[in-house]
Coordinates of C-alpha atoms in Angstrom, one line a residue:
Chain Q
X607 CA -26.8 -82.3 -64.0
X608 CA -30.6 -82.3 -64.6
X609 CA -32.0 -81.4 -67.9
X610 CA -33.8 -78.1 -68.4
X611 CA -36.3 -76.9 -70.9
X612 CA -34.6 -75.1 -73.8
X613 CA -37.0 -72.3 -74.5
X614 CA -35.7 -70.1 -77.3
X615 CA -32.1 -70.8 -78.1
X616 CA -30.0 -67.7 -78.5
X617 CA -26.7 -69.5 -79.0
X618 CA -25.9 -73.2 -79.2
X619 CA -22.6 -75.0 -79.1
X620 CA -20.4 -71.9 -78.9
X621 CA -16.8 -73.0 -78.4
X622 CA -16.0 -72.1 -74.8
X623 CA -12.2 -72.0 -75.5
X624 CA -12.7 -68.8 -77.5
X625 CA -14.9 -67.0 -74.9
X626 CA -14.2 -64.9 -71.9
X627 CA -16.5 -65.3 -68.9
X628 CA -16.6 -61.5 -68.1
X629 CA -17.5 -60.7 -71.7
X630 CA -20.3 -63.3 -71.8
X631 CA -21.8 -62.1 -68.5
X632 CA -21.5 -58.5 -69.5
X633 CA -23.2 -59.2 -72.8
X634 CA -26.1 -61.1 -71.2
X635 CA -26.4 -58.6 -68.4
X636 CA -26.4 -55.6 -70.7
X637 CA -28.9 -57.3 -73.0
X638 CA -31.3 -57.7 -70.1
X639 CA -31.3 -61.4 -70.8
X640 CA -33.8 -63.6 -69.1
X641 CA -33.2 -67.4 -69.2
X642 CA -30.1 -69.4 -68.6
X643 CA -26.7 -70.1 -69.9
X644 CA -25.5 -73.7 -69.9
X645 CA -21.8 -74.4 -70.1
X646 CA -21.2 -78.1 -71.0
X647 CA -17.7 -79.4 -70.6
X648 CA -16.4 -83.0 -71.0
X649 CA -17.6 -84.0 -67.5
X650 CA -18.5 -80.7 -65.8
X651 CA -21.5 -78.5 -66.2
X652 CA -22.4 -75.0 -65.1
X653 CA -25.8 -73.2 -65.3
X654 CA -26.2 -69.5 -64.9
X655 CA -29.7 -68.2 -64.5
X656 CA -30.5 -64.6 -65.5
X657 CA -33.5 -62.5 -64.9
X658 CA -33.7 -59.2 -66.8
X659 CA -29.9 -59.2 -67.1
X660 CA -29.4 -60.0 -63.4
X661 CA -27.5 -63.1 -62.5
X662 CA -29.8 -64.8 -60.1
X663 CA -27.9 -68.1 -59.5
X664 CA -25.0 -70.1 -60.6
X665 CA -24.7 -73.8 -60.2
X666 CA -21.5 -75.8 -61.0
X667 CA -21.4 -79.6 -61.0
X668 CA -18.1 -81.5 -61.3
X669 CA -17.4 -85.0 -62.6
X670 CA -18.1 -86.4 -59.1
X671 CA -21.5 -84.8 -58.9
X672 CA -20.2 -82.3 -56.4
X673 CA -22.2 -79.0 -56.7
X674 CA -21.1 -75.5 -55.9
X675 CA -23.1 -72.3 -56.2
X676 CA -22.6 -68.5 -56.1
X677 CA -19.0 -67.2 -56.0
X678 CA -17.4 -70.7 -55.7
X679 CA -19.4 -71.8 -58.8
X680 CA -18.3 -68.7 -60.8
X681 CA -14.7 -69.3 -59.8
X682 CA -14.9 -73.0 -60.7
X683 CA -16.4 -72.1 -64.0
X684 CA -13.8 -69.5 -64.7
X685 CA -11.0 -71.9 -63.9
X686 CA -12.5 -74.5 -66.2
X687 CA -12.9 -72.1 -69.0
X688 CA -9.3 -70.9 -68.7
X689 CA -7.9 -74.3 -68.2
X690 CA -9.7 -76.4 -70.8
X691 CA -9.6 -76.2 -74.5
X692 CA -13.0 -77.8 -75.0
X693 CA -16.6 -77.2 -73.9
X694 CA -19.7 -75.6 -75.4
X695 CA -22.0 -72.8 -74.4
X696 CA -25.7 -72.8 -74.9
X697 CA -27.9 -69.8 -74.1
X698 CA -31.7 -70.3 -73.9
X699 CA -34.2 -67.5 -73.4
X700 CA -37.1 -68.3 -71.1
X701 CA -40.1 -66.5 -69.7
X702 CA -39.6 -64.7 -66.3
X703 CA -41.9 -67.2 -64.6
X704 CA -40.0 -70.3 -65.9
X705 CA -36.7 -68.7 -65.1
X706 CA -37.9 -68.2 -61.6
X707 CA -38.8 -71.9 -61.4
X708 CA -35.3 -72.9 -62.7
X709 CA -33.8 -70.7 -60.0
X710 CA -36.0 -72.5 -57.5
X711 CA -34.8 -75.8 -58.8
X712 CA -31.2 -74.7 -58.5
X713 CA -31.0 -72.6 -55.4
X714 CA -34.5 -72.4 -53.9
X715 CA -35.5 -73.6 -50.5
X716 CA -35.8 -77.4 -50.3
X717 CA -39.1 -78.3 -48.9
X718 CA -39.0 -82.0 -49.7
X719 CA -35.9 -84.1 -50.7
X720 CA -35.9 -87.6 -52.1
X721 CA -39.2 -88.5 -50.6
X722 CA -40.6 -91.8 -51.7
X723 CA -43.9 -91.2 -53.4
X724 CA -45.5 -94.1 -51.7
X725 CA -44.8 -92.7 -48.3
X726 CA -46.3 -89.3 -48.9
X727 CA -49.8 -88.0 -49.6
X728 CA -49.2 -86.5 -53.0
X729 CA -52.7 -85.0 -53.2
X730 CA -52.1 -83.2 -49.9
X731 CA -48.8 -81.9 -51.1
X732 CA -50.3 -80.6 -54.4
X733 CA -53.1 -79.0 -52.4
X734 CA -50.5 -77.3 -50.1
X735 CA -48.7 -75.9 -53.2
X736 CA -51.9 -74.5 -54.5
X737 CA -53.1 -73.2 -51.1
X738 CA -49.8 -71.6 -50.3
X739 CA -49.6 -70.1 -53.8
X740 CA -46.2 -71.5 -54.0
X741 CA -43.5 -70.6 -56.6
X742 CA -41.2 -73.4 -57.4
X743 CA -40.6 -76.7 -58.9
X744 CA -41.7 -80.3 -58.1
X745 CA -39.3 -82.9 -59.4
X746 CA -40.5 -86.5 -59.8
X747 CA -37.9 -89.1 -60.7
X748 CA -36.7 -92.6 -60.6
X749 CA -33.2 -93.9 -61.3
X750 CA -33.9 -93.8 -65.1
X751 CA -36.5 -91.1 -65.6
X752 CA -37.2 -87.6 -64.4
X753 CA -40.0 -85.0 -64.8
X754 CA -40.5 -81.5 -63.4
X755 CA -43.6 -79.5 -62.8
X756 CA -43.1 -75.7 -62.5
X757 CA -45.5 -73.7 -60.4
X758 CA -46.3 -70.0 -60.2
X759 CA -48.5 -68.8 -57.4
X760 CA -49.6 -72.4 -56.8
X761 CA -50.7 -73.0 -60.4
X762 CA -48.7 -75.3 -62.8
X763 CA -46.8 -73.3 -65.5
X764 CA -45.9 -76.4 -67.4
X765 CA -44.4 -79.9 -67.4
X766 CA -41.0 -80.9 -68.5
X767 CA -39.5 -84.4 -68.7
X768 CA -36.3 -86.2 -70.0
X769 CA -36.3 -86.4 -73.8
X770 CA -38.4 -83.3 -74.2
X771 CA -36.9 -80.1 -75.5
X772 CA -39.4 -77.7 -74.0
X773 CA -42.2 -77.2 -71.6
X774 CA -45.4 -79.2 -72.2
X775 CA -48.9 -78.5 -71.2
X776 CA -49.8 -82.2 -70.7
X777 CA -49.1 -83.8 -67.3
X778 CA -49.2 -87.3 -68.8
X779 CA -45.4 -88.0 -68.8
X780 CA -45.1 -86.7 -65.2
X781 CA -48.0 -89.0 -64.1
X782 CA -46.3 -91.9 -65.8
X783 CA -43.1 -91.4 -63.9
X784 CA -45.0 -90.9 -60.7
X785 CA -46.5 -94.3 -61.2
X786 CA -43.2 -96.1 -61.6
X787 CA -41.9 -98.2 -58.7
X788 CA -39.4 -96.4 -56.6
X789 CA -40.4 -92.9 -57.8
X790 CA -39.3 -90.1 -55.5
X791 CA -40.0 -86.3 -55.3
X792 CA -38.1 -83.2 -54.6
X793 CA -39.9 -79.9 -53.9
X794 CA -38.1 -76.6 -54.2
X795 CA -39.7 -73.2 -53.6
X796 CA -38.5 -69.7 -54.2
X797 CA -39.7 -66.1 -54.0
X798 CA -41.8 -64.6 -56.8
X799 CA -40.0 -63.2 -59.8
X800 CA -40.6 -59.7 -58.7
X801 CA -39.0 -60.3 -55.4
X802 CA -36.0 -62.0 -57.0
X803 CA -35.2 -58.9 -59.0
X804 CA -33.4 -57.5 -56.0
X805 CA -30.7 -60.1 -56.1
X806 CA -27.8 -59.9 -58.7
X807 CA -24.7 -61.9 -58.2
X808 CA -22.8 -59.6 -60.6
X809 CA -23.2 -56.7 -58.2
X810 CA -21.2 -58.2 -55.5
X811 CA -18.9 -60.3 -57.5
X812 CA -15.9 -58.9 -59.3
X813 CA -16.0 -61.3 -62.2
X814 CA -13.2 -59.6 -64.0
X815 CA -10.9 -60.1 -61.0
X816 CA -11.9 -63.8 -60.8
X817 CA -11.2 -64.2 -64.5
X818 CA -7.9 -62.4 -64.3
X819 CA -6.7 -64.4 -61.3
X820 CA -7.7 -67.6 -63.1
X821 CA -5.8 -66.6 -66.2
X822 CA -2.8 -65.7 -64.0
X823 CA -3.0 -68.9 -62.2
X824 CA -3.4 -70.9 -65.4
X825 CA -0.4 -69.0 -66.9
X826 CA 1.6 -69.8 -63.8
X827 CA 0.7 -73.5 -64.1
X828 CA 1.5 -73.5 -67.8
X829 CA 4.8 -71.7 -67.1
X830 CA 5.7 -74.1 -64.3
X831 CA 4.7 -77.0 -66.5
X832 CA 6.8 -75.6 -69.3
X833 CA 9.7 -75.0 -67.0
X834 CA 9.5 -78.5 -65.7
X835 CA 9.2 -79.8 -69.2
X836 CA 12.2 -77.8 -70.4
X837 CA 14.2 -79.0 -67.3
X838 CA 13.1 -82.6 -67.9
X839 CA 14.1 -82.3 -71.6
X840 CA 17.4 -80.7 -70.6
X841 CA 18.1 -83.5 -68.2
X842 CA 17.3 -86.1 -70.8
X843 CA 19.4 -84.3 -73.4
X844 CA 22.3 -84.0 -70.9
X845 CA 22.0 -87.7 -70.1
X846 CA 22.0 -88.6 -73.8
X847 CA 25.0 -86.3 -74.5
X848 CA 26.9 -87.8 -71.5
X849 CA 26.2 -91.3 -72.9
X850 CA 27.3 -90.2 -76.4
X851 CA 30.4 -88.6 -74.9
X852 CA 31.3 -91.9 -73.3
X853 CA 30.7 -93.8 -76.6
X854 CA 33.0 -91.3 -78.4
X855 CA 35.6 -91.7 -75.7
X856 CA 35.5 -95.4 -75.9
X857 CA 36.0 -95.3 -79.7
X858 CA 38.9 -92.9 -79.5
X859 CA 40.5 -94.8 -76.6
X860 CA 40.2 -98.0 -78.6
X861 CA 42.4 -96.6 -81.4
X862 CA 44.5 -93.9 -79.7
X863 CA 44.9 -95.5 -76.2
X864 CA 44.1 -94.1 -72.8
X865 CA 45.4 -90.7 -73.9
X866 CA 42.3 -90.6 -76.1
X867 CA 40.1 -89.6 -73.2
X868 CA 42.1 -86.5 -72.7
X869 CA 41.9 -85.6 -76.4
X870 CA 38.1 -85.9 -76.4
X871 CA 37.8 -83.9 -73.2
X872 CA 40.0 -81.2 -74.7
X873 CA 38.1 -81.0 -78.0
X874 CA 34.7 -81.0 -76.2
X875 CA 36.0 -78.2 -74.0
X876 CA 37.3 -76.3 -77.0
X877 CA 33.9 -76.6 -78.7
X878 CA 31.7 -75.4 -75.8
X879 CA 31.0 -78.6 -73.9
X880 CA 29.4 -81.9 -74.9
X881 CA 26.5 -80.1 -76.5
X882 CA 28.8 -79.8 -79.5
X883 CA 28.1 -83.5 -80.1
X884 CA 24.5 -82.7 -81.0
X885 CA 25.3 -79.7 -83.2
X886 CA 26.3 -80.4 -86.8
X887 CA 28.7 -77.5 -87.2
X888 CA 30.4 -77.9 -83.9
X889 CA 30.5 -81.7 -84.3
X890 CA 32.5 -81.1 -87.5
X891 CA 35.0 -78.9 -85.6
X892 CA 35.2 -81.5 -82.8
X893 CA 35.9 -84.3 -85.3
X894 CA 38.6 -82.2 -87.0
X895 CA 40.3 -81.6 -83.7
X896 CA 40.2 -85.2 -82.7
X897 CA 41.6 -86.3 -86.1
X898 CA 44.4 -83.7 -85.9
X899 CA 45.4 -84.9 -82.4
X900 CA 45.1 -88.6 -83.3
X901 CA 47.4 -88.1 -86.3
X902 CA 50.3 -87.6 -83.8
X903 CA 49.6 -91.0 -82.1
X904 CA 48.1 -93.5 -84.5
X905 CA 48.7 -94.6 -88.1
X906 CA 46.8 -93.1 -91.0
X907 CA 44.8 -96.3 -91.5
X908 CA 43.7 -96.6 -87.9
X909 CA 42.9 -92.9 -87.8
X910 CA 40.7 -93.2 -90.9
X911 CA 38.8 -96.2 -89.4
X912 CA 38.4 -94.4 -86.1
X913 CA 37.0 -91.3 -87.8
X914 CA 34.5 -93.4 -89.7
X915 CA 33.4 -95.1 -86.5
X916 CA 33.1 -91.8 -84.7
X917 CA 31.1 -90.3 -87.6
X918 CA 28.8 -93.2 -87.7
X919 CA 28.2 -93.1 -83.9
X920 CA 27.5 -89.3 -84.0
X921 CA 25.2 -89.6 -87.0
X922 CA 23.1 -92.3 -85.4
X923 CA 22.9 -90.3 -82.1
X924 CA 22.1 -87.0 -83.8
X925 CA 18.8 -88.4 -85.0
X926 CA 17.8 -88.9 -81.4
X927 CA 18.3 -85.2 -80.4
Chain Y
X243 CA 87.0 -81.7 -108.1
X244 CA 88.0 -80.3 -104.7
X245 CA 85.0 -82.1 -103.3
X246 CA 86.1 -85.4 -104.6
X247 CA 89.6 -84.8 -103.3
X248 CA 88.2 -84.1 -99.8
X249 CA 86.1 -87.3 -100.0
X250 CA 89.1 -89.2 -101.0
X251 CA 91.0 -87.9 -98.0
X252 CA 88.3 -89.0 -95.5
X253 CA 88.7 -92.3 -93.8
X254 CA 86.1 -94.9 -94.3
X255 CA 84.5 -94.4 -90.9
X256 CA 84.1 -90.7 -91.3
X257 CA 82.6 -91.3 -94.8
X258 CA 80.1 -93.9 -93.4
X259 CA 79.2 -91.4 -90.6
X260 CA 78.5 -88.6 -93.1
X261 CA 76.6 -90.9 -95.4
X262 CA 74.5 -92.3 -92.5
X263 CA 73.7 -88.8 -91.3
X264 CA 72.9 -87.8 -94.8
X265 CA 70.4 -90.6 -95.1
X266 CA 68.9 -89.8 -91.7
X267 CA 68.7 -86.1 -92.6
X268 CA 66.9 -87.0 -95.9
X269 CA 64.4 -89.3 -94.2
X270 CA 63.7 -87.0 -91.4
X271 CA 63.2 -84.0 -93.7
X272 CA 60.9 -86.1 -95.9
X273 CA 59.0 -87.1 -92.7
X274 CA 58.6 -83.5 -91.6
X275 CA 56.8 -82.6 -94.9
X276 CA 54.2 -85.3 -94.8
X277 CA 53.4 -85.3 -91.1
X278 CA 51.8 -83.2 -88.3
X279 CA 53.2 -79.9 -87.2
X280 CA 54.6 -81.2 -84.0
X281 CA 57.0 -83.4 -85.9
X282 CA 58.4 -80.5 -87.9
X283 CA 60.9 -79.3 -85.2
X284 CA 62.1 -82.8 -84.5
X285 CA 62.6 -83.7 -88.1
X286 CA 64.3 -80.4 -89.0
X287 CA 66.6 -80.8 -86.0
X288 CA 67.8 -84.2 -87.2
X289 CA 68.2 -82.9 -90.7
X290 CA 70.4 -80.1 -89.3
X291 CA 72.6 -82.7 -87.7
X292 CA 73.5 -83.8 -91.2
X293 CA 74.2 -80.2 -92.2
X294 CA 76.5 -79.8 -89.2
X295 CA 78.3 -83.1 -89.9
X296 CA 78.7 -82.3 -93.6
X297 CA 81.7 -80.1 -92.9
X298 CA 83.9 -83.1 -93.6
X299 CA 82.8 -83.0 -97.2
X300 CA 82.5 -79.3 -97.5
X301 CA 85.1 -78.1 -100.1
X302 CA 85.2 -74.7 -98.4
X303 CA 85.8 -76.1 -94.9
X304 CA 89.2 -74.4 -94.8
X305 CA 87.3 -71.2 -94.3
X306 CA 87.2 -71.0 -90.5
X307 CA 84.0 -69.0 -90.4
X308 CA 82.3 -71.8 -92.4
X309 CA 83.7 -74.5 -90.1
X310 CA 82.4 -72.5 -87.1
X311 CA 79.0 -72.2 -88.8
X312 CA 78.8 -76.0 -89.1
X313 CA 79.3 -76.3 -85.3
X314 CA 76.7 -73.6 -84.7
X315 CA 74.3 -75.5 -86.9
X316 CA 75.0 -78.6 -84.8
X317 CA 74.0 -76.6 -81.7
X318 CA 70.9 -75.4 -83.3
X319 CA 70.0 -78.9 -84.4
X320 CA 69.8 -80.3 -80.8
X321 CA 68.0 -77.2 -79.6
X322 CA 65.4 -77.6 -82.4
X323 CA 65.0 -81.3 -81.6
X324 CA 64.6 -80.6 -77.9
X325 CA 62.0 -77.9 -78.7
X326 CA 60.1 -80.5 -80.8
X327 CA 60.1 -83.1 -78.1
X328 CA 59.1 -80.4 -75.6
X329 CA 56.1 -79.5 -77.8
X330 CA 55.2 -83.2 -78.1
X331 CA 55.4 -83.6 -74.3
X332 CA 53.1 -80.5 -73.9
X333 CA 50.7 -82.0 -76.4
X334 CA 50.6 -85.3 -74.4
X335 CA 49.8 -83.3 -71.2
X336 CA 47.5 -80.6 -72.6
X337 CA 46.5 -82.0 -76.1
X338 CA 47.2 -78.5 -77.4
X339 CA 48.6 -78.2 -80.9
X340 CA 49.5 -74.7 -82.0
X341 CA 51.5 -72.9 -84.7
X342 CA 52.2 -74.0 -88.3
X343 CA 55.0 -75.7 -90.2
X344 CA 55.9 -72.6 -92.3
X345 CA 56.7 -70.6 -89.1
X346 CA 58.9 -73.4 -87.8
X347 CA 60.8 -73.5 -91.1
X348 CA 61.1 -69.7 -91.2
X349 CA 62.3 -69.4 -87.6
X350 CA 64.9 -72.0 -88.2
X351 CA 66.2 -70.3 -91.3
X352 CA 66.0 -67.0 -89.4
X353 CA 68.3 -68.4 -86.6
X354 CA 70.7 -69.8 -89.1
X355 CA 70.9 -66.5 -90.9
X356 CA 71.4 -64.7 -87.6
X357 CA 74.2 -67.1 -86.7
X358 CA 75.8 -66.5 -90.1
X359 CA 75.6 -62.7 -89.6
X360 CA 77.1 -63.1 -86.1
X361 CA 80.1 -64.9 -87.7
X362 CA 80.4 -62.4 -90.5
X363 CA 80.5 -59.4 -88.3
X364 CA 83.1 -60.9 -85.9
X365 CA 86.8 -61.6 -86.6
X366 CA 87.8 -64.9 -88.3
X367 CA 87.8 -67.5 -85.5
X368 CA 91.2 -69.1 -84.7
X369 CA 91.5 -72.9 -84.5
X370 CA 91.3 -72.5 -80.7
X371 CA 88.0 -70.5 -81.0
X372 CA 86.6 -73.1 -83.4
X373 CA 87.5 -75.8 -80.9
X374 CA 85.8 -73.8 -78.2
X375 CA 82.7 -73.5 -80.3
X376 CA 82.8 -77.2 -80.9
X377 CA 83.2 -77.9 -77.2
X378 CA 80.2 -75.7 -76.4
X379 CA 78.2 -77.6 -79.1
X380 CA 79.2 -80.9 -77.4
X381 CA 78.3 -79.6 -74.0
X382 CA 74.9 -78.5 -75.2
X383 CA 74.4 -81.8 -77.0
X384 CA 75.2 -83.8 -73.8
X385 CA 73.0 -81.7 -71.6
X386 CA 70.0 -81.7 -74.0
X387 CA 70.4 -85.4 -74.8
X388 CA 69.8 -86.1 -71.1
X389 CA 66.8 -83.7 -71.1
X390 CA 65.4 -85.4 -74.2
X391 CA 65.8 -88.9 -72.7
X392 CA 63.7 -87.7 -69.8
X393 CA 61.1 -86.0 -72.0
X394 CA 60.9 -89.2 -74.1
X395 CA 60.4 -91.3 -71.0
X396 CA 57.5 -89.0 -69.9
X397 CA 56.0 -89.0 -73.4
X398 CA 56.2 -92.7 -73.6
X399 CA 54.5 -93.1 -70.2
X400 CA 51.7 -90.9 -71.4
X401 CA 51.0 -92.6 -74.7
X402 CA 52.3 -96.1 -74.0
X403 CA 49.2 -97.8 -75.4
X404 CA 49.2 -95.8 -78.7
X405 CA 50.5 -97.0 -82.1
X406 CA 53.5 -94.6 -82.0
X407 CA 54.7 -95.4 -78.4
X408 CA 57.4 -97.9 -79.6
X409 CA 58.8 -95.2 -81.8
X410 CA 59.6 -93.2 -78.7
X411 CA 61.5 -96.1 -77.3
X412 CA 63.5 -96.0 -80.5
X413 CA 64.1 -92.3 -80.0
X414 CA 65.3 -93.0 -76.5
X415 CA 67.9 -95.5 -77.9
X416 CA 69.0 -92.8 -80.4
X417 CA 69.6 -90.3 -77.7
X418 CA 71.5 -92.8 -75.6
X419 CA 73.8 -93.3 -78.7
X420 CA 74.1 -89.5 -79.2
X421 CA 74.8 -89.0 -75.5
X422 CA 77.7 -91.6 -75.7
X423 CA 79.0 -90.1 -78.9
X424 CA 78.9 -86.5 -77.9
X425 CA 79.7 -87.1 -74.2
X426 CA 82.9 -89.1 -75.1
X427 CA 83.9 -86.3 -77.5
X428 CA 83.3 -83.7 -74.8
X429 CA 85.3 -85.9 -72.4
X430 CA 88.3 -85.9 -74.8
X431 CA 88.0 -82.1 -75.3
X432 CA 87.7 -81.3 -71.6
X433 CA 91.0 -83.3 -70.9
X434 CA 92.5 -81.8 -74.1
X435 CA 93.0 -85.2 -75.6
X436 CA 91.1 -84.4 -78.8
X437 CA 92.8 -84.2 -82.1
X438 CA 92.0 -80.5 -82.6
X439 CA 93.9 -79.6 -79.4
X440 CA 96.8 -81.8 -80.4
X441 CA 96.9 -79.9 -83.8
X442 CA 96.8 -76.6 -82.0
X443 CA 99.6 -77.2 -79.5
X444 CA 101.7 -78.8 -82.2
X445 CA 101.6 -75.6 -84.3
X446 CA 101.0 -72.7 -82.0
X447 CA 102.2 -73.3 -78.4
X448 CA 104.9 -74.7 -76.4
X449 CA 102.4 -76.6 -74.2
X450 CA 102.9 -80.3 -73.7
X451 CA 100.1 -82.9 -73.7
X452 CA 99.7 -85.7 -71.3
X453 CA 98.0 -87.8 -74.0
X454 CA 100.8 -90.3 -74.0
X455 CA 100.2 -91.0 -70.3
X456 CA 96.6 -92.1 -71.0
X457 CA 97.0 -93.5 -74.5
X458 CA 94.7 -96.5 -73.8
X459 CA 91.7 -94.6 -72.6
X460 CA 92.2 -91.9 -75.3
X461 CA 92.3 -94.5 -78.0
X462 CA 89.3 -96.2 -76.6
X463 CA 87.3 -93.0 -76.3
X464 CA 88.2 -92.0 -79.9
X465 CA 86.9 -95.4 -81.1
X466 CA 83.7 -94.9 -79.1
X467 CA 83.2 -91.5 -80.7
X468 CA 83.6 -92.9 -84.1
X469 CA 81.4 -95.9 -83.6
X470 CA 78.8 -94.1 -81.6
X471 CA 78.6 -91.4 -84.3
X472 CA 77.9 -93.9 -87.0
X473 CA 75.4 -95.9 -84.9
X474 CA 73.7 -92.6 -84.0
X475 CA 73.3 -91.6 -87.6
X476 CA 72.1 -95.1 -88.6
X477 CA 69.7 -95.3 -85.7
X478 CA 68.1 -91.9 -86.6
X479 CA 67.6 -93.0 -90.1
X480 CA 66.1 -96.3 -88.8
X481 CA 63.8 -94.6 -86.3
X482 CA 62.3 -92.2 -88.9
X483 CA 61.8 -95.1 -91.3
X484 CA 60.1 -97.1 -88.4
X485 CA 58.0 -94.1 -87.5
X486 CA 56.9 -93.7 -91.1
X487 CA 55.6 -97.3 -91.1
X488 CA 53.9 -96.8 -87.7
X489 CA 52.1 -93.7 -88.9
X490 CA 51.3 -95.0 -92.4

């Protein structure tokens, strides 16, 4: 996303995770805010331009450089705000005229796009801007550098370039970039600020509904993810318990004989399934049951050794649950 | 004094038999105290065999009711043993262990008391009635010995690879001995060649016995009864000692 002049900062680096989009928009709208709000996420960016509390334009750019505007941009921003735990909000107050130029830059009519400066008559273009009393923005850029000249009624409002925080009155930096090899220009025009007053995205967008649906969608995703995680954990636990059950059976069979499998099955069933092997109290009951049954089949010495082995196997496995 | 006189009157074989059952009874009772609940019925049953066999040295055995009681105890002995093996078999199939030792002891004492009351409230049994009771006892022993051999076979096949499985083979041998002992005795009774019947007809009836016609087989059967009785008693004592070592 291109850099914009900062004007007067109202808020900087507010944690987006704690904010709700409808509340922010409502606050800026009710406060007759003029300027722009810049949402900066890890790789995505959104800019909302306000004029006297009216939301003139919204631009959302994702990590691939894909841009969306209007309703789609608001939806994308809401989704990102709900779905991500990071991100910062910066709000900068600008003059009406500069706000109009920012709007032009974002959503204005593109009169000229990626034109090589060498191939166009720049003087003629500047004369046309002046003669047509154009409102808008002329962007001059190379791969490394960028500068913008904002116009109102054909007269330059100011100059802005990479590395600067605010509008400058000197055209030096813009002229330097224009002189670089491979320099290109974009020209965007828009209506006057007075004419723009009629448009307000907030009037025909139910931002609360967008937000609520994003929250609901996010909750559904989280719920689904939780359900999947619980199911996955349950399957892993079931597999671990099944493996432990087989270990227990093999120990009991080793000492008691093949009838040991039945004894283990019976005790597991008596103690509510093989989950008892992962529960300290029920494991105790299970062990007591196995020992009682084994007493009828094996010598006291063998029974003692078997119980020690079982206890050891269950203790080692219990640490994994 | 009377006890010593009775002992003196016993022949060596009967004395050995009583002593062997006494040893078996003591070992089995001791075994029942230190082992799992399922063994209690089996151990008590074998102990009761000694009680039933001890009539030979009982100084009051001339009281017919007491003699009858000995035979009833003998019947209860095999029923208790069978109940024990049945429980063990159920355990092998379902791995279910229920009840407690005290209840087994109390129920056994309860049955003995009920048998005593039954004898007390009825007329004094005649020698013929006592012989009938003895014959019923032998019949039950023979029948339940066969049942026990089958139960032991099934138990063994279920636990053949456990420490104790060989102990059940030994029990099988015990019941074969008991079957021969009791079966031969029953055989003599059924054909009225037993000593009790001879005593009865000598004193109370005009009936003649055909014993003289089958003297050989009668003599042989009586020897079998004597030897099988002693071997049974010794084998029971041996089995419990063997089990004790297996389960130690």
